[in-house]
């Protein structure tokens, strides 16, 4: 077992790390030296129900990121190349544009949402 002193946000913690061989099973629960102050638990967020896509062609997220702005609503008429959503990815703002003319049948994201690659953002009929 190796012991390390780790500093996180100005607090120093004494940590013991056990090396495991490739063939040895991992221990179920090994008591370790508890830090002087236990970190606050993160609030458990219940997964939000997924919105259902409307009829039409889906407009997918090209990359993972955070939605900064939604520029359309259900029922909006859009032209090809018109910005639908602003997606922040890798510290850059990316306009996600309509691939064709049509009417927005569903908006599946809102400002502040985190999306993955290929998540449906908007559908256009």
mmCIF file of N, CA and C in Angstrom:
data_model
loop_
_atom_site.group_PDB
_atom_site.id
_atom_site.type_symbol
_atom_site.label_atom_id
_atom_site.label_comp_id
_atom_site.label_asym_id
_atom_site.label_seq_id
_atom_site.Cartn_x
_atom_site.Cartn_y
_atom_site.Cartn_z
ATOM 1 N N UNK A 1 0.842 -1.158 0.000
ATOM 2 C CA UNK A 1 0.000 0.000 0.000
ATOM 3 C C UNK A 1 0.895 1.230 0.000
ATOM 4 N N UNK A 2 0.556 2.196 -0.856
ATOM 5 C CA UNK A 2 1.316 3.444 -0.925
ATOM 6 C C UNK A 2 0.464 4.559 -0.341
ATOM 7 N N UNK A 3 1.112 5.498 0.320
ATOM 8 C CA UNK A 3 0.395 6.626 0.927
ATOM 9 C C UNK A 3 0.809 7.902 0.197
ATOM 10 N N UNK A 4 -0.179 8.734 -0.072
ATOM 11 C CA UNK A 4 0.055 9.998 -0.747
ATOM 12 C C UNK A 4 -0.636 11.117 0.024
ATOM 13 N N UNK A 5 -0.084 12.312 -0.078
ATOM 14 C CA UNK A 5 -0.717 13.497 0.474
ATOM 15 C C UNK A 5 -1.214 14.305 -0.726
ATOM 16 N N UNK A 6 -2.546 14.502 -0.806
ATOM 17 C CA UNK A 6 -3.153 15.174 -1.948
ATOM 18 C C UNK A 6 -3.846 16.437 -1.454
ATOM 19 N N UNK A 7 -3.668 17.547 -2.191
ATOM 20 C CA UNK A 7 -4.319 18.803 -1.834
ATOM 21 C C UNK A 7 -5.382 19.110 -2.888
ATOM 22 N N UNK A 8 -6.635 19.300 -2.414
ATOM 23 C CA UNK A 8 -7.764 19.620 -3.289
ATOM 24 C C UNK A 8 -8.430 20.866 -2.748
ATOM 25 N N UNK A 9 -8.505 21.911 -3.579
ATOM 26 C CA UNK A 9 -9.131 23.174 -3.173
ATOM 27 C C UNK A 9 -8.579 23.696 -1.849
ATOM 28 N N UNK A 10 -7.282 23.569 -1.681
ATOM 29 C CA UNK A 10 -6.647 24.102 -0.488
ATOM 30 C C UNK A 10 -6.697 23.184 0.730
ATOM 31 N N UNK A 11 -7.418 22.046 0.656
ATOM 32 C CA UNK A 11 -7.492 21.102 1.776
ATOM 33 C C UNK A 11 -6.573 19.933 1.485
ATOM 34 N N UNK A 12 -5.834 19.540 2.491
ATOM 35 C CA UNK A 12 -4.879 18.451 2.346
ATOM 36 C C UNK A 12 -5.516 17.147 2.834
ATOM 37 N N UNK A 13 -5.357 16.072 2.050
ATOM 38 C CA UNK A 13 -5.903 14.758 2.386
ATOM 39 C C UNK A 13 -4.784 13.730 2.352
ATOM 40 N N UNK A 14 -4.800 12.813 3.326
ATOM 41 C CA UNK A 14 -3.867 11.697 3.366
ATOM 42 C C UNK A 14 -4.582 10.504 2.740
ATOM 43 N N UNK A 15 -4.036 9.960 1.642
ATOM 44 C CA UNK A 15 -4.705 8.903 0.893
ATOM 45 C C UNK A 15 -3.813 7.676 0.831
ATOM 46 N N UNK A 16 -4.404 6.499 1.060
ATOM 47 C CA UNK A 16 -3.688 5.237 0.920
ATOM 48 C C UNK A 16 -4.197 4.549 -0.331
ATOM 49 N N UNK A 17 -3.281 4.098 -1.197
ATOM 50 C CA UNK A 17 -3.637 3.451 -2.452
ATOM 51 C C UNK A 17 -3.052 2.054 -2.451
ATOM 52 N N UNK A 18 -3.909 1.073 -2.711
ATOM 53 C CA UNK A 18 -3.472 -0.314 -2.735
ATOM 54 C C UNK A 18 -3.249 -0.751 -4.176
ATOM 55 N N UNK A 19 -2.113 -1.362 -4.440
ATOM 56 C CA UNK A 19 -1.828 -1.876 -5.770
ATOM 57 C C UNK A 19 -2.400 -3.278 -5.875
ATOM 58 N N UNK A 20 -3.102 -3.564 -6.980
ATOM 59 C CA UNK A 20 -3.682 -4.881 -7.205
ATOM 60 C C UNK A 20 -2.968 -5.561 -8.352
ATOM 61 N N UNK A 21 -2.765 -6.857 -8.224
ATOM 62 C CA UNK A 21 -2.178 -7.592 -9.335
ATOM 63 C C UNK A 21 -3.296 -7.915 -10.316
ATOM 64 N N UNK A 22 -2.943 -8.272 -11.541
ATOM 65 C CA UNK A 22 -3.942 -8.550 -12.579
ATOM 66 C C UNK A 22 -4.770 -9.778 -12.248
ATOM 67 N N UNK A 23 -4.233 -10.726 -11.458
ATOM 68 C CA UNK A 23 -4.951 -11.958 -11.163
ATOM 69 C C UNK A 23 -5.696 -11.915 -9.844
ATOM 70 N N UNK A 24 -5.352 -10.991 -8.958
ATOM 71 C CA UNK A 24 -5.999 -10.929 -7.650
ATOM 72 C C UNK A 24 -7.343 -10.215 -7.763
ATOM 73 N N UNK A 25 -8.372 -10.767 -7.084
ATOM 74 C CA UNK A 25 -9.667 -10.077 -7.113
ATOM 75 C C UNK A 25 -9.609 -8.794 -6.290
ATOM 76 N N UNK A 26 -10.370 -7.822 -6.690
ATOM 77 C CA UNK A 26 -10.410 -6.545 -5.973
ATOM 78 C C UNK A 26 -11.149 -6.732 -4.658
ATOM 79 N N UNK A 27 -10.690 -6.097 -3.586
ATOM 80 C CA UNK A 27 -11.401 -6.214 -2.317
ATOM 81 C C UNK A 27 -12.771 -5.538 -2.413
ATOM 82 N N UNK A 28 -13.726 -6.091 -1.684
ATOM 83 C CA UNK A 28 -15.087 -5.551 -1.723
ATOM 84 C C UNK A 28 -15.115 -4.172 -1.105
ATOM 85 N N UNK A 29 -14.649 -4.033 0.112
ATOM 86 C CA UNK A 29 -14.609 -2.721 0.759
ATOM 87 C C UNK A 29 -13.487 -2.734 1.780
ATOM 88 N N UNK A 30 -12.495 -1.899 1.548
ATOM 89 C CA UNK A 30 -11.385 -1.807 2.473
ATOM 90 C C UNK A 30 -11.489 -0.484 3.205
ATOM 91 N N UNK A 31 -11.521 -0.512 4.540
ATOM 92 C CA UNK A 31 -11.598 0.758 5.258
ATOM 93 C C UNK A 31 -10.326 1.560 5.028
ATOM 94 N N UNK A 32 -10.501 2.841 4.766
ATOM 95 C CA UNK A 32 -9.359 3.716 4.536
ATOM 96 C C UNK A 32 -9.442 4.873 5.519
ATOM 97 N N UNK A 33 -8.337 5.558 5.649
ATOM 98 C CA UNK A 33 -8.325 6.718 6.539
ATOM 99 C C UNK A 33 -9.287 7.754 5.982
ATOM 100 N N UNK A 34 -10.257 8.142 6.801
ATOM 101 C CA UNK A 34 -11.256 9.118 6.363
ATOM 102 C C UNK A 34 -10.649 10.505 6.379
ATOM 103 N N UNK A 35 -11.007 11.354 5.414
ATOM 104 C CA UNK A 35 -10.505 12.724 5.448
ATOM 105 C C UNK A 35 -11.094 13.461 6.654
ATOM 106 N N UNK A 36 -10.426 14.500 7.068
ATOM 107 C CA UNK A 36 -10.873 15.263 8.231
ATOM 108 C C UNK A 36 -12.267 15.830 8.008
ATOM 109 N N UNK A 37 -12.550 16.274 6.784
ATOM 110 C CA UNK A 37 -13.866 16.824 6.460
ATOM 111 C C UNK A 37 -14.404 16.046 5.270
ATOM 112 N N UNK A 38 -15.572 15.448 5.425
ATOM 113 C CA UNK A 38 -16.167 14.694 4.324
ATOM 114 C C UNK A 38 -16.678 15.660 3.268
ATOM 115 N N UNK A 39 -16.445 15.355 1.987
ATOM 116 C CA UNK A 39 -16.951 16.239 0.937
ATOM 117 C C UNK A 39 -18.479 16.208 0.925
ATOM 118 N N UNK A 40 -19.080 17.333 0.527
ATOM 119 C CA UNK A 40 -20.536 17.404 0.475
ATOM 120 C C UNK A 40 -21.031 16.554 -0.690
ATOM 121 N N UNK A 41 -22.062 15.735 -0.462
ATOM 122 C CA UNK A 41 -22.566 14.917 -1.557
ATOM 123 C C UNK A 41 -23.255 15.787 -2.596
ATOM 124 N N UNK A 42 -23.087 15.414 -3.844
ATOM 125 C CA UNK A 42 -23.746 16.135 -4.931
ATOM 126 C C UNK A 42 -25.228 15.782 -4.911
ATOM 127 N N UNK A 43 -26.098 16.736 -5.196
ATOM 128 C CA UNK A 43 -27.520 16.419 -5.207
ATOM 129 C C UNK A 43 -27.836 15.436 -6.325
ATOM 130 N N UNK A 44 -28.650 14.448 -6.001
ATOM 131 C CA UNK A 44 -29.007 13.441 -7.000
ATOM 132 C C UNK A 44 -30.046 14.033 -7.938
ATOM 133 N N UNK A 45 -29.697 14.109 -9.204
ATOM 134 C CA UNK A 45 -30.609 14.669 -10.190
ATOM 135 C C UNK A 45 -31.383 13.537 -10.848
ATOM 136 N N UNK A 46 -32.678 13.642 -10.801
ATOM 137 C CA UNK A 46 -33.512 12.633 -11.458
ATOM 138 C C UNK A 46 -33.432 12.866 -12.961
ATOM 139 N N UNK A 47 -33.282 11.799 -13.749
ATOM 140 C CA UNK A 47 -33.206 11.996 -15.191
ATOM 141 C C UNK A 47 -34.528 12.571 -15.713
ATOM 142 N N UNK A 48 -34.386 13.597 -16.546
ATOM 143 C CA UNK A 48 -35.573 14.226 -17.124
ATOM 144 C C UNK A 48 -36.134 13.319 -18.205
ATOM 145 N N UNK A 49 -37.450 13.252 -18.332
ATOM 146 C CA UNK A 49 -38.012 12.426 -19.388
ATOM 147 C C UNK A 49 -37.636 12.989 -20.748
ATOM 148 N N UNK A 50 -37.316 12.105 -21.662
ATOM 149 C CA UNK A 50 -36.929 12.515 -23.004
ATOM 150 C C UNK A 50 -38.157 13.039 -23.747
ATOM 151 N N UNK A 51 -37.973 14.153 -24.430
ATOM 152 C CA UNK A 51 -39.055 14.698 -25.234
ATOM 153 C C UNK A 51 -39.212 13.840 -26.486
ATOM 154 N N UNK A 52 -40.413 13.765 -26.983
ATOM 155 C CA UNK A 52 -40.696 12.948 -28.154
ATOM 156 C C UNK A 52 -40.599 13.820 -29.399
ATOM 157 N N UNK A 53 -39.894 13.324 -30.406
ATOM 158 C CA UNK A 53 -39.726 14.068 -31.645
ATOM 159 C C UNK A 53 -41.036 14.104 -32.418
ATOM 160 N N UNK A 54 -41.262 15.232 -33.082
ATOM 161 C CA UNK A 54 -42.439 15.361 -33.926
ATOM 162 C C UNK A 54 -42.172 14.751 -35.294
ATOM 163 N N UNK A 55 -43.164 14.855 -36.163
ATOM 164 C CA UNK A 55 -42.992 14.341 -37.517
ATOM 165 C C UNK A 55 -42.033 15.238 -38.273
ATOM 166 N N UNK A 56 -41.299 14.661 -39.201
ATOM 167 C CA UNK A 56 -40.396 15.442 -40.030
ATOM 168 C C UNK A 56 -38.964 14.968 -39.915
ATOM 169 N N UNK A 57 -38.090 15.753 -40.539
ATOM 170 C CA UNK A 57 -36.669 15.424 -40.569
ATOM 171 C C UNK A 57 -36.004 15.902 -39.282
ATOM 172 N N UNK A 58 -35.267 15.018 -38.600
ATOM 173 C CA UNK A 58 -34.585 15.445 -37.375
ATOM 174 C C UNK A 58 -33.347 16.275 -37.698
ATOM 175 N N UNK A 59 -33.069 17.255 -36.856
ATOM 176 C CA UNK A 59 -31.824 18.024 -36.927
ATOM 177 C C UNK A 59 -31.034 17.596 -35.698
ATOM 178 N N UNK A 60 -29.905 16.909 -35.932
ATOM 179 C CA UNK A 60 -29.111 16.311 -34.853
ATOM 180 C C UNK A 60 -27.947 17.201 -34.445
ATOM 181 N N UNK A 61 -27.495 17.009 -33.207
ATOM 182 C CA UNK A 61 -26.300 17.696 -32.724
ATOM 183 C C UNK A 61 -25.084 17.075 -33.406
ATOM 184 N N UNK A 62 -24.222 17.885 -34.010
ATOM 185 C CA UNK A 62 -23.043 17.333 -34.683
ATOM 186 C C UNK A 62 -21.947 16.902 -33.721
ATOM 187 N N UNK A 63 -22.024 17.397 -32.459
ATOM 188 C CA UNK A 63 -20.997 17.101 -31.462
ATOM 189 C C UNK A 63 -21.590 17.322 -30.082
ATOM 190 N N UNK A 64 -20.972 16.790 -29.039
ATOM 191 C CA UNK A 64 -21.475 17.046 -27.691
ATOM 192 C C UNK A 64 -21.256 18.507 -27.303
ATOM 193 N N UNK A 65 -22.157 19.037 -26.488
ATOM 194 C CA UNK A 65 -22.009 20.422 -26.056
ATOM 195 C C UNK A 65 -23.176 20.864 -25.200
ATOM 196 N N UNK A 66 -23.274 22.172 -25.000
ATOM 197 C CA UNK A 66 -24.320 22.776 -24.181
ATOM 198 C C UNK A 66 -25.134 23.736 -25.040
ATOM 199 N N UNK A 67 -26.447 23.691 -24.885
ATOM 200 C CA UNK A 67 -27.329 24.569 -25.642
ATOM 201 C C UNK A 67 -27.272 25.965 -25.018
ATOM 202 N N UNK A 68 -26.846 26.966 -25.816
ATOM 203 C CA UNK A 68 -26.787 28.346 -25.335
ATOM 204 C C UNK A 68 -28.061 29.104 -25.657
ATOM 205 N N UNK A 69 -28.714 28.767 -26.778
ATOM 206 C CA UNK A 69 -29.918 29.492 -27.184
ATOM 207 C C UNK A 69 -30.731 28.628 -28.134
ATOM 208 N N UNK A 70 -32.048 28.743 -28.018
ATOM 209 C CA UNK A 70 -32.966 28.096 -28.950
ATOM 210 C C UNK A 70 -33.671 29.228 -29.675
ATOM 211 N N UNK A 71 -33.500 29.305 -30.992
ATOM 212 C CA UNK A 71 -33.976 30.440 -31.772
ATOM 213 C C UNK A 71 -35.325 30.207 -32.446
ATOM 214 N N UNK A 72 -35.927 29.018 -32.290
ATOM 215 C CA UNK A 72 -37.211 28.722 -32.932
ATOM 216 C C UNK A 72 -38.177 28.112 -31.926
ATOM 217 N N UNK A 73 -39.450 28.084 -32.311
ATOM 218 C CA UNK A 73 -40.497 27.463 -31.506
ATOM 219 C C UNK A 73 -41.262 26.504 -32.406
ATOM 220 N N UNK A 74 -42.032 25.625 -31.786
ATOM 221 C CA UNK A 74 -42.889 24.727 -32.555
ATOM 222 C C UNK A 74 -43.847 25.589 -33.368
ATOM 223 N N UNK A 75 -43.963 25.275 -34.659
ATOM 224 C CA UNK A 75 -44.841 26.024 -35.555
ATOM 225 C C UNK A 75 -44.123 27.101 -36.343
ATOM 226 N N UNK A 76 -42.863 27.412 -36.009
ATOM 227 C CA UNK A 76 -42.106 28.431 -36.731
ATOM 228 C C UNK A 76 -41.795 27.955 -38.141
ATOM 229 N N UNK A 77 -41.968 28.852 -39.118
ATOM 230 C CA UNK A 77 -41.557 28.563 -40.492
ATOM 231 C C UNK A 77 -40.071 28.898 -40.587
ATOM 232 N N UNK A 78 -39.280 27.986 -41.158
ATOM 233 C CA UNK A 78 -37.841 28.205 -41.277
ATOM 234 C C UNK A 78 -37.396 28.007 -42.717
ATOM 235 N N UNK A 79 -36.320 28.671 -43.072
ATOM 236 C CA UNK A 79 -35.700 28.548 -44.394
ATOM 237 C C UNK A 79 -34.397 27.775 -44.243
ATOM 238 N N UNK A 80 -33.989 27.120 -45.294
ATOM 239 C CA UNK A 80 -32.719 26.389 -45.285
ATOM 240 C C UNK A 80 -31.591 27.345 -44.913
ATOM 241 N N UNK A 81 -30.741 26.938 -43.969
ATOM 242 C CA UNK A 81 -29.612 27.753 -43.536
ATOM 243 C C UNK A 81 -29.921 28.672 -42.367
ATOM 244 N N UNK A 82 -31.190 28.739 -41.958
ATOM 245 C CA UNK A 82 -31.567 29.577 -40.815
ATOM 246 C C UNK A 82 -31.111 28.915 -39.519
ATOM 247 N N UNK A 83 -30.567 29.725 -38.591
ATOM 248 C CA UNK A 83 -30.104 29.202 -37.304
ATOM 249 C C UNK A 83 -31.289 28.740 -36.468
ATOM 250 N N UNK A 84 -31.200 27.511 -35.944
ATOM 251 C CA UNK A 84 -32.244 26.943 -35.098
ATOM 252 C C UNK A 84 -31.834 26.969 -33.633
ATOM 253 N N UNK A 85 -30.585 26.575 -33.385
ATOM 254 C CA UNK A 85 -30.064 26.404 -32.031
ATOM 255 C C UNK A 85 -28.615 26.865 -32.025
ATOM 256 N N UNK A 86 -28.159 27.437 -30.893
ATOM 257 C CA UNK A 86 -26.747 27.767 -30.715
ATOM 258 C C UNK A 86 -26.184 26.748 -29.736
ATOM 259 N N UNK A 87 -25.166 26.009 -30.178
ATOM 260 C CA UNK A 87 -24.543 24.944 -29.402
ATOM 261 C C UNK A 87 -23.117 25.349 -29.061
ATOM 262 N N UNK A 88 -22.787 25.338 -27.762
ATOM 263 C CA UNK A 88 -21.413 25.615 -27.351
ATOM 264 C C UNK A 88 -20.684 24.292 -27.223
ATOM 265 N N UNK A 89 -19.586 24.177 -27.944
ATOM 266 C CA UNK A 89 -18.755 22.973 -27.882
ATOM 267 C C UNK A 89 -17.303 23.414 -27.979
ATOM 268 N N UNK A 90 -16.489 22.923 -27.105
ATOM 269 C CA UNK A 90 -15.053 23.233 -27.083
ATOM 270 C C UNK A 90 -14.820 24.744 -27.059
ATOM 271 N N UNK A 91 -15.589 25.448 -26.218
ATOM 272 C CA UNK A 91 -15.462 26.894 -26.014
ATOM 273 C C UNK A 91 -15.809 27.707 -27.261
ATOM 274 N N UNK A 92 -16.522 27.111 -28.226
ATOM 275 C CA UNK A 92 -16.932 27.828 -29.427
ATOM 276 C C UNK A 92 -18.441 27.750 -29.569
ATOM 277 N N UNK A 93 -19.051 28.823 -30.053
ATOM 278 C CA UNK A 93 -20.484 28.834 -30.310
ATOM 279 C C UNK A 93 -20.722 28.399 -31.751
ATOM 280 N N UNK A 94 -21.593 27.405 -31.926
ATOM 281 C CA UNK A 94 -21.886 26.861 -33.249
ATOM 282 C C UNK A 94 -23.376 27.014 -33.528
ATOM 283 N N UNK A 95 -23.712 27.669 -34.654
ATOM 284 C CA UNK A 95 -25.109 27.741 -35.066
ATOM 285 C C UNK A 95 -25.476 26.424 -35.724
ATOM 286 N N UNK A 96 -26.549 25.805 -35.237
ATOM 287 C CA UNK A 96 -27.077 24.600 -35.873
ATOM 288 C C UNK A 96 -28.209 25.094 -36.766
ATOM 289 N N UNK A 97 -28.072 24.872 -38.066
ATOM 290 C CA UNK A 97 -28.977 25.478 -39.043
ATOM 291 C C UNK A 97 -29.945 24.468 -39.635
ATOM 292 N N UNK A 98 -31.029 24.997 -40.184
ATOM 293 C CA UNK A 98 -32.040 24.160 -40.841
ATOM 294 C C UNK A 98 -31.469 23.608 -42.138
ATOM 295 N N UNK A 99 -31.589 22.300 -42.370
ATOM 296 C CA UNK A 99 -31.074 21.719 -43.602
ATOM 297 C C UNK A 99 -31.986 22.008 -44.802
ATOM 298 N N UNK A 100 -33.244 22.355 -44.534
ATOM 299 C CA UNK A 100 -34.204 22.601 -45.617
ATOM 300 C C UNK A 100 -35.313 23.535 -45.117
ATOM 301 N N UNK A 101 -36.110 24.046 -46.057
ATOM 302 C CA UNK A 101 -37.266 24.864 -45.689
ATOM 303 C C UNK A 101 -38.311 23.971 -45.030
ATOM 304 N N UNK A 102 -39.115 24.557 -44.153
ATOM 305 C CA UNK A 102 -40.173 23.775 -43.538
ATOM 306 C C UNK A 102 -40.734 24.454 -42.309
ATOM 307 N N UNK A 103 -41.463 23.674 -41.537
ATOM 308 C CA UNK A 103 -42.069 24.148 -40.297
ATOM 309 C C UNK A 103 -41.546 23.300 -39.149
ATOM 310 N N UNK A 104 -41.183 23.946 -38.046
ATOM 311 C CA UNK A 104 -40.672 23.242 -36.877
ATOM 312 C C UNK A 104 -41.830 22.466 -36.244
ATOM 313 N N UNK A 105 -41.677 21.137 -36.138
ATOM 314 C CA UNK A 105 -42.726 20.305 -35.536
ATOM 315 C C UNK A 105 -42.423 19.956 -34.085
ATOM 316 N N UNK A 106 -41.158 20.034 -33.681
ATOM 317 C CA UNK A 106 -40.818 19.821 -32.275
ATOM 318 C C UNK A 106 -39.465 20.432 -31.971
ATOM 319 N N UNK A 107 -39.328 20.927 -30.731
ATOM 320 C CA UNK A 107 -38.061 21.427 -30.203
ATOM 321 C C UNK A 107 -37.787 20.585 -28.968
ATOM 322 N N UNK A 108 -36.731 19.790 -29.002
ATOM 323 C CA UNK A 108 -36.466 18.806 -27.959
ATOM 324 C C UNK A 108 -35.437 19.258 -26.928
ATOM 325 N N UNK A 109 -34.923 20.485 -27.065
ATOM 326 C CA UNK A 109 -33.923 20.984 -26.128
ATOM 327 C C UNK A 109 -34.335 22.361 -25.629
ATOM 328 N N UNK A 110 -33.712 22.770 -24.530
ATOM 329 C CA UNK A 110 -33.918 24.118 -24.004
ATOM 330 C C UNK A 110 -32.563 24.677 -23.593
ATOM 331 N N UNK A 111 -32.519 25.984 -23.374
ATOM 332 C CA UNK A 111 -31.280 26.649 -22.987
ATOM 333 C C UNK A 111 -30.706 25.985 -21.734
ATOM 334 N N UNK A 112 -29.413 25.670 -21.779
ATOM 335 C CA UNK A 112 -28.735 25.062 -20.637
ATOM 336 C C UNK A 112 -28.622 23.550 -20.716
ATOM 337 N N UNK A 113 -29.363 22.907 -21.636
ATOM 338 C CA UNK A 113 -29.295 21.445 -21.768
ATOM 339 C C UNK A 113 -27.924 21.018 -22.285
ATOM 340 N N UNK A 114 -27.484 19.853 -21.848
ATOM 341 C CA UNK A 114 -26.270 19.237 -22.371
ATOM 342 C C UNK A 114 -26.698 18.141 -23.334
ATOM 343 N N UNK A 115 -26.084 18.124 -24.514
ATOM 344 C CA UNK A 115 -26.444 17.130 -25.526
ATOM 345 C C UNK A 115 -25.219 16.344 -25.954
ATOM 346 N N UNK A 116 -25.462 15.157 -26.490
ATOM 347 C CA UNK A 116 -24.409 14.304 -27.031
ATOM 348 C C UNK A 116 -24.462 14.346 -28.552
ATOM 349 N N UNK A 117 -23.446 13.825 -29.183
ATOM 350 C CA UNK A 117 -23.446 13.725 -30.639
ATOM 351 C C UNK A 117 -24.661 12.948 -31.096
ATOM 352 N N UNK A 118 -25.283 13.407 -32.154
ATOM 353 C CA UNK A 118 -26.441 12.766 -32.802
ATOM 354 C C UNK A 118 -27.726 12.842 -32.000
ATOM 355 N N UNK A 119 -27.775 13.575 -30.876
ATOM 356 C CA UNK A 119 -29.052 13.794 -30.188
ATOM 357 C C UNK A 119 -29.921 14.671 -31.094
ATOM 358 N N UNK A 120 -31.210 14.370 -31.146
ATOM 359 C CA UNK A 120 -32.135 15.172 -31.954
ATOM 360 C C UNK A 120 -32.428 16.463 -31.198
ATOM 361 N N UNK A 121 -32.226 17.592 -31.876
ATOM 362 C CA UNK A 121 -32.459 18.909 -31.284
ATOM 363 C C UNK A 121 -33.828 19.448 -31.669
ATOM 364 N N UNK A 122 -34.122 19.363 -32.974
ATOM 365 C CA UNK A 122 -35.338 19.949 -33.554
ATOM 366 C C UNK A 122 -35.778 19.025 -34.682
ATOM 367 N N UNK A 123 -37.090 18.986 -34.959
ATOM 368 C CA UNK A 123 -37.568 18.302 -36.167
ATOM 369 C C UNK A 123 -38.281 19.305 -37.041
ATOM 370 N N UNK A 124 -38.101 19.141 -38.355
ATOM 371 C CA UNK A 124 -38.681 20.053 -39.340
ATOM 372 C C UNK A 124 -39.434 19.235 -40.375
ATOM 373 N N UNK A 125 -40.703 19.625 -40.615
ATOM 374 C CA UNK A 125 -41.511 18.941 -41.639
ATOM 375 C C UNK A 125 -41.660 19.847 -42.829
#
